Short mmCIF file of C-alpha atoms in Angstrom, two decimals:
data_model
loop_
_atom_site.label_atom_id
_atom_site.label_comp_id
_atom_site.label_asym_id
_atom_site.label_seq_id
_atom_site.Cartn_x
_atom_site.Cartn_y
_atom_site.Cartn_z
CA MET A 29 17.54 19.80 7.01
CA ALA A 30 16.26 17.81 3.91
CA LYS A 31 15.14 14.22 4.32
CA LEU A 32 14.87 11.26 2.01
CA CYS A 33 11.97 9.17 3.39
CA GLY A 34 12.98 9.87 6.96
CA ARG A 35 16.77 9.74 6.36
CA ALA A 36 18.46 13.13 7.09
CA LEU A 37 20.41 14.49 4.24
CA SER A 38 23.66 16.46 4.64
CA ALA A 39 24.79 19.01 2.20
CA GLY A 40 27.22 16.45 0.90
CA ASP A 41 24.38 13.96 0.57
CA LEU A 42 22.32 16.33 -1.52
CA GLU A 43 25.34 17.05 -3.72
CA ARG A 44 25.75 13.35 -4.35
CA ILE A 45 22.10 13.06 -5.34
CA ARG A 46 22.48 15.90 -7.68
CA GLN A 47 25.58 14.44 -9.15
CA ALA A 48 23.57 11.15 -9.77
CA VAL A 49 20.84 13.23 -11.47
CA ARG A 50 23.50 14.74 -13.83
CA GLU A 51 25.43 11.60 -14.60
CA ALA A 52 22.56 9.10 -15.06
CA ASP A 53 22.71 7.25 -18.29
CA PRO A 54 20.15 6.82 -19.51
CA PRO A 55 18.71 9.98 -17.87
CA GLN A 56 15.75 8.20 -16.28
CA ARG A 57 14.29 8.23 -12.77
CA ALA A 58 14.75 4.52 -12.27
CA GLU A 59 18.61 4.83 -13.16
CA ILE A 60 18.94 8.01 -10.79
CA ALA A 61 17.33 5.91 -7.97
CA ARG A 62 19.74 3.09 -8.52
CA ARG A 63 22.78 5.62 -8.40
CA VAL A 64 21.44 7.31 -5.28
CA CYS A 65 21.06 3.98 -3.55
CA ALA A 66 24.60 3.17 -4.46
CA ALA A 67 26.00 6.61 -3.61
CA LEU A 68 24.26 6.80 -0.21
CA ASP A 69 24.75 3.03 0.69
CA TRP A 70 20.88 2.90 1.02
CA VAL A 71 20.13 -0.85 1.19
CA ASP A 72 17.74 -3.12 3.01
CA VAL A 73 18.69 -5.70 5.58
CA GLN A 74 19.46 -8.12 2.76
CA GLY A 75 21.82 -5.68 1.03
CA ARG A 76 19.42 -4.83 -1.76
CA PRO A 77 18.99 -1.23 -2.97
CA LYS A 78 15.83 0.43 -1.66
CA LEU A 79 14.65 1.53 -5.06
CA MET A 80 10.97 2.10 -4.28
CA SER A 81 11.75 4.23 -1.26
CA ALA A 82 14.43 6.12 -3.25
CA ARG A 83 12.11 6.98 -5.97
CA VAL A 84 9.40 8.19 -3.47
CA GLY A 85 11.95 10.32 -1.73
CA LEU A 86 13.49 11.77 -4.93
CA LEU A 87 10.19 12.87 -6.01
CA ARG A 88 9.59 14.75 -2.75
CA LEU A 89 12.98 16.52 -3.16
CA HIS A 90 12.18 17.25 -6.73
CA ARG A 91 8.77 18.93 -5.73
CA ALA A 92 10.52 20.78 -2.88
CA GLY A 93 12.73 22.36 -5.46
CA LEU A 94 16.01 20.71 -3.98
CA ILE A 95 16.71 18.73 -7.19
CA GLU A 96 15.39 18.63 -10.60
CA LEU A 97 14.49 15.20 -12.01
CA PRO A 98 13.78 14.40 -15.72
CA ALA A 99 10.19 13.99 -16.77
CA PRO A 100 8.75 10.56 -16.08
CA ARG A 101 9.42 8.27 -19.12
CA ASN A 102 5.96 6.89 -19.41
CA GLY A 103 3.95 9.27 -17.14
CA ASN A 104 2.85 8.29 -13.64
CA GLY A 105 -0.61 6.91 -14.62
CA ASN A 106 -2.57 9.44 -12.76
CA GLY A 107 -5.81 10.47 -14.62
CA ARG A 108 -5.42 7.66 -17.14
CA VAL A 109 -8.28 5.38 -18.06
CA LEU A 110 -7.41 1.75 -17.34
CA ARG A 111 -7.28 -0.05 -20.65
CA THR A 112 -9.04 -3.41 -20.51
CA GLU A 113 -9.32 -4.29 -24.16
CA GLY A 114 -8.82 -8.07 -24.67
CA LEU A 115 -8.89 -8.64 -20.86
CA ALA A 116 -11.11 -11.64 -19.99
CA LEU A 117 -12.86 -10.46 -16.89
CA PRO A 118 -15.29 -13.05 -15.16
CA GLU A 119 -18.94 -12.42 -15.93
CA PRO A 120 -21.79 -12.82 -13.37
CA PRO A 121 -22.91 -16.41 -13.43
CA ALA A 122 -26.64 -17.43 -13.73
CA GLN A 123 -26.77 -18.33 -9.97
CA PRO A 124 -24.79 -16.61 -7.18
CA LEU A 125 -22.15 -18.59 -5.25
CA ILE A 126 -23.77 -19.04 -1.80
CA GLY A 127 -22.88 -20.93 1.36
CA THR A 128 -20.27 -20.62 4.05
CA VAL A 129 -16.58 -20.35 3.83
CA GLY A 130 -16.28 -23.94 5.10
CA ASP A 131 -17.99 -25.04 1.90
CA LEU A 132 -15.12 -23.77 -0.18
CA ARG A 133 -12.41 -26.20 -1.32
CA GLY A 134 -8.93 -24.89 -1.81
CA LEU A 135 -9.32 -21.26 -0.74
CA HIS A 136 -6.08 -19.46 -1.24
CA LEU A 137 -4.54 -16.19 -2.28
CA GLU A 138 -2.52 -16.02 -5.53
CA ALA A 139 0.29 -13.47 -5.60
CA VAL A 140 0.16 -11.05 -8.60
CA ALA A 141 3.49 -11.99 -10.05
CA ASP A 142 3.33 -11.20 -13.77
CA LYS A 143 1.73 -8.81 -16.30
CA SER A 144 -1.20 -11.00 -16.94
CA ALA A 145 -2.23 -11.34 -13.40
CA SER A 146 -1.58 -7.72 -12.86
CA ARG A 147 -3.88 -6.77 -15.61
CA LEU A 148 -6.58 -9.01 -14.28
CA TRP A 149 -6.28 -7.56 -10.77
CA ASN A 150 -6.46 -4.14 -12.13
CA GLY A 151 -9.52 -4.91 -14.16
CA LEU A 152 -11.34 -6.51 -11.35
CA ILE A 153 -10.90 -3.39 -9.13
CA ALA A 154 -11.67 -1.08 -12.03
CA ARG A 155 -14.86 -2.68 -12.76
CA TRP A 156 -16.28 -3.89 -9.45
CA HIS A 157 -14.63 -1.91 -6.51
CA TYR A 158 -16.65 1.19 -5.45
CA LEU A 159 -13.40 3.25 -5.29
CA GLY A 160 -12.21 2.17 -8.82
CA TYR A 161 -8.70 1.49 -9.90
CA GLN A 162 -5.66 3.61 -8.97
CA PRO A 163 -2.05 2.56 -8.97
CA LEU A 164 -1.15 1.50 -5.36
CA PRO A 165 1.53 3.85 -3.73
CA GLY A 166 4.93 2.73 -2.78
CA ALA A 167 5.80 -0.88 -1.74
CA GLN A 168 2.93 -3.05 -2.50
CA LEU A 169 1.66 -6.55 -2.45
CA ARG A 170 -1.43 -7.84 -4.56
CA TYR A 171 -3.38 -11.10 -4.52
CA LEU A 172 -6.17 -12.81 -6.43
CA ILE A 173 -8.55 -14.68 -4.24
CA ARG A 174 -9.26 -18.17 -5.64
CA CYS A 175 -10.72 -21.58 -4.74
CA GLU A 176 -11.62 -24.64 -6.65
CA ALA A 177 -14.76 -23.03 -7.79
CA GLY A 178 -12.95 -20.24 -9.54
CA LEU A 179 -11.94 -16.61 -8.98
CA LEU A 180 -13.57 -14.92 -5.93
CA GLY A 181 -12.07 -11.48 -5.74
CA ALA A 182 -8.82 -9.47 -5.11
CA ILE A 183 -6.99 -7.86 -2.24
CA GLY A 184 -4.13 -5.32 -2.41
CA PHE A 185 -1.77 -3.47 -0.01
CA GLY A 186 0.32 -0.45 -0.60
CA ALA A 187 2.27 2.17 1.35
CA ALA A 188 0.82 3.33 4.69
CA ALA A 189 -0.93 6.76 4.99
CA TRP A 190 1.76 9.54 5.83
CA LYS A 191 -0.06 10.95 8.74
CA VAL A 192 -3.20 9.60 10.64
CA ALA A 193 -3.88 11.17 14.06
CA ALA A 194 -5.66 8.13 15.60
CA ARG A 195 -3.15 5.69 14.34
CA ASP A 196 -0.10 7.79 15.37
CA ALA A 197 -1.49 8.48 18.83
CA TRP A 198 -2.25 4.74 19.46
CA ILE A 199 1.25 3.64 18.31
CA GLY A 200 2.88 6.48 20.36
CA TRP A 201 4.66 8.06 17.40
CA ASP A 202 6.18 11.50 17.40
CA HIS A 203 6.97 13.00 13.97
CA PRO A 204 10.63 11.80 13.65
CA THR A 205 9.84 8.33 14.80
CA ARG A 206 6.94 8.01 12.35
CA GLU A 207 9.27 9.20 9.48
CA ALA A 208 11.90 6.66 10.36
CA HIS A 209 9.52 3.66 10.70
CA LEU A 210 6.51 4.14 8.39
CA GLY A 211 7.82 1.75 6.01
CA ARG A 212 6.92 -1.10 8.40
CA VAL A 213 3.21 -0.38 8.12
CA LEU A 214 1.16 -1.56 5.11
CA ASN A 215 -2.19 -0.23 4.01
CA ASN A 216 -5.01 -2.51 2.90
CA ALA A 217 -6.04 -0.21 0.03
CA ARG A 218 -8.32 -2.39 -1.89
CA PHE A 219 -10.41 -5.44 -0.95
CA LEU A 220 -12.99 -6.84 -3.37
CA ILE A 221 -15.22 -9.87 -3.04
CA LEU A 222 -16.93 -10.33 -6.52
CA PRO A 223 -20.66 -9.16 -6.06
CA TRP A 224 -22.05 -12.65 -7.05
CA VAL A 225 -19.96 -14.45 -4.34
CA GLN A 226 -22.24 -14.52 -1.31
CA VAL A 227 -20.29 -16.73 1.03
CA LYS A 228 -20.65 -16.17 4.70
CA ASN A 229 -17.47 -15.46 6.65
CA LEU A 230 -15.32 -15.31 3.45
CA ALA A 231 -14.07 -11.87 3.82
CA SER A 232 -12.84 -12.35 7.44
CA ARG A 233 -11.10 -15.59 6.39
CA VAL A 234 -9.52 -13.89 3.39
CA LEU A 235 -8.13 -11.15 5.81
CA ALA A 236 -6.66 -13.86 8.06
CA LEU A 237 -4.98 -15.49 4.97
CA ALA A 238 -3.77 -12.01 3.77
CA ALA A 239 -2.27 -11.13 7.12
CA ALA A 240 -0.26 -14.53 7.26
CA ARG A 241 1.06 -14.01 3.61
CA VAL A 242 2.12 -10.48 3.89
CA VAL A 243 4.25 -10.96 6.95
CA VAL A 244 6.19 -13.45 4.81
CA ASP A 245 6.02 -11.93 1.42
CA PHE A 246 6.83 -8.34 2.27
CA PRO A 247 10.22 -8.96 3.78
CA ALA A 248 11.08 -11.40 1.17
CA ARG A 249 10.34 -8.78 -1.56
CA TYR A 250 11.44 -5.65 0.13
CA GLY A 251 13.90 -6.76 2.83
CA GLU A 252 12.04 -5.13 5.80
CA PRO A 253 9.93 -6.82 8.39
CA LEU A 254 6.19 -5.77 8.74
CA ALA A 255 4.85 -4.64 12.09
CA LEU A 256 1.33 -3.47 11.40
CA LEU A 257 -1.48 -3.38 8.86
CA GLU A 258 -3.91 -0.51 8.48
CA THR A 259 -7.05 0.16 6.59
CA PHE A 260 -9.61 2.93 6.19
CA VAL A 261 -13.26 2.06 5.88
CA GLU A 262 -15.69 4.75 4.50
CA ALA A 263 -18.29 5.58 7.08
CA PRO A 264 -21.27 5.29 7.24
CA ARG A 265 -21.26 3.37 3.97
CA TYR A 266 -19.53 0.34 5.62
CA ARG A 267 -19.18 -0.67 9.31
CA GLY A 268 -16.06 -2.76 8.95
CA THR A 269 -17.70 -5.86 10.08
CA CYS A 270 -15.31 -8.23 8.38
CA TYR A 271 -12.20 -6.39 9.80
CA ARG A 272 -13.70 -6.67 13.28
CA ALA A 273 -14.32 -10.35 12.80
CA ALA A 274 -10.68 -10.85 11.75
CA ASN A 275 -9.46 -9.18 14.96
CA TRP A 276 -8.52 -5.71 13.47
CA ARG A 277 -8.74 -2.94 16.07
CA TYR A 278 -10.88 0.12 15.52
CA LEU A 279 -9.05 3.25 16.41
CA GLY A 280 -11.51 6.05 15.49
CA GLU A 281 -12.23 8.12 12.52
CA THR A 282 -10.19 10.42 10.20
CA ARG A 283 -11.12 14.02 10.15
CA GLY A 284 -12.40 14.02 6.55
CA ARG A 285 -9.38 16.01 5.20
CA GLY A 286 -7.24 15.04 2.26
CA LYS A 287 -3.48 15.01 2.52
CA LEU A 288 -3.28 18.31 0.48
CA ASP A 289 -5.89 20.13 2.58
CA ARG A 290 -3.52 22.71 4.25
CA HIS A 291 -6.37 25.07 4.94
CA ARG A 292 -8.78 22.60 6.48
CA ARG A 293 -11.42 23.22 3.96
CA ALA A 294 -11.84 19.74 2.50
CA ALA A 295 -15.14 17.83 3.15
CA LEU A 296 -14.10 14.23 2.29
CA PRO A 297 -16.01 11.28 3.66
CA ARG A 298 -14.88 10.38 7.22
CA LYS A 299 -13.21 6.85 7.36
CA ALA A 300 -12.97 4.47 10.20
CA VAL A 301 -9.37 3.47 11.00
CA PHE A 302 -8.60 -0.17 11.67
CA VAL A 303 -5.27 -1.66 12.36
CA LEU A 304 -3.86 -5.23 12.91
CA PRO A 305 -0.55 -5.81 14.72
CA LEU A 306 1.43 -8.58 13.00
CA ARG A 307 3.62 -9.59 15.86
CA GLU A 308 3.75 -8.97 19.66
CA ASP A 309 6.80 -6.58 19.61
CA PHE A 310 5.25 -4.52 16.75
CA ARG A 311 5.78 -1.32 18.76
CA ARG A 312 9.46 -2.05 19.17
CA LEU A 313 9.75 -2.44 15.34
CA LEU A 314 7.90 0.92 15.05
CA GLY A 315 10.53 2.61 17.26
CA VAL A 316 8.34 2.79 20.38
CA GLY A 317 8.96 0.66 23.52
CA ARG A 318 10.98 -2.29 23.93
#
């Protein structure tokens, strides 16, 4: 049986989706997602259409050959070089910012809420993060790290990894339960402290601030509660010290395989898996336990 992001689809559901594709005006993927949410009554707990999840699910149906979507209007951004012309990125100061996190006044996270802030966040990651810039997948939250002294870095969260053996075993997920509840896990995909900011304990403090923010901001934006944060730290390049200091739990390592490695031949860097429960009943929200 076909599924749409964990939701089982009947033959009638698939026909309604195909009808939405045929009748979409304008014939664009965003409009199709709106029509599908309306046709299937697919809404969040606040009654808002689950547009992001619908678009991800529709793309999977398209790739499986079950529906045919129109070409993306503006492309999906993959392989594009991020344009930073006219973007005022901070330059390294003559002297690094040193001290301890207690020395910083007004430390806070600023949500990326407009195009200007989005371009700045993207540019920071592109220029100074070792993984570079890529669009975050699925539901996401991004923040600039600031204090009275100025801009300190950036942090971003996107959709959780589809399958992680160490994480799934620790939660107690089987395949159907994971599919149904994965949207309540958020992945810390990027975390950058600017290289001239050398402030002791800053990274772990930012992680604590971020955990407090996302548990409020995510349901306000997407209508779903968050249960768990995850992240992957490339080993042995990094030890995950700031995550450990912020009470994230180490679960083990990935197998060094990409999500498309069906023949187990990939030799990608192994990554340490860390998680942070956001509430005591996180397993209940993830479909396991009471």
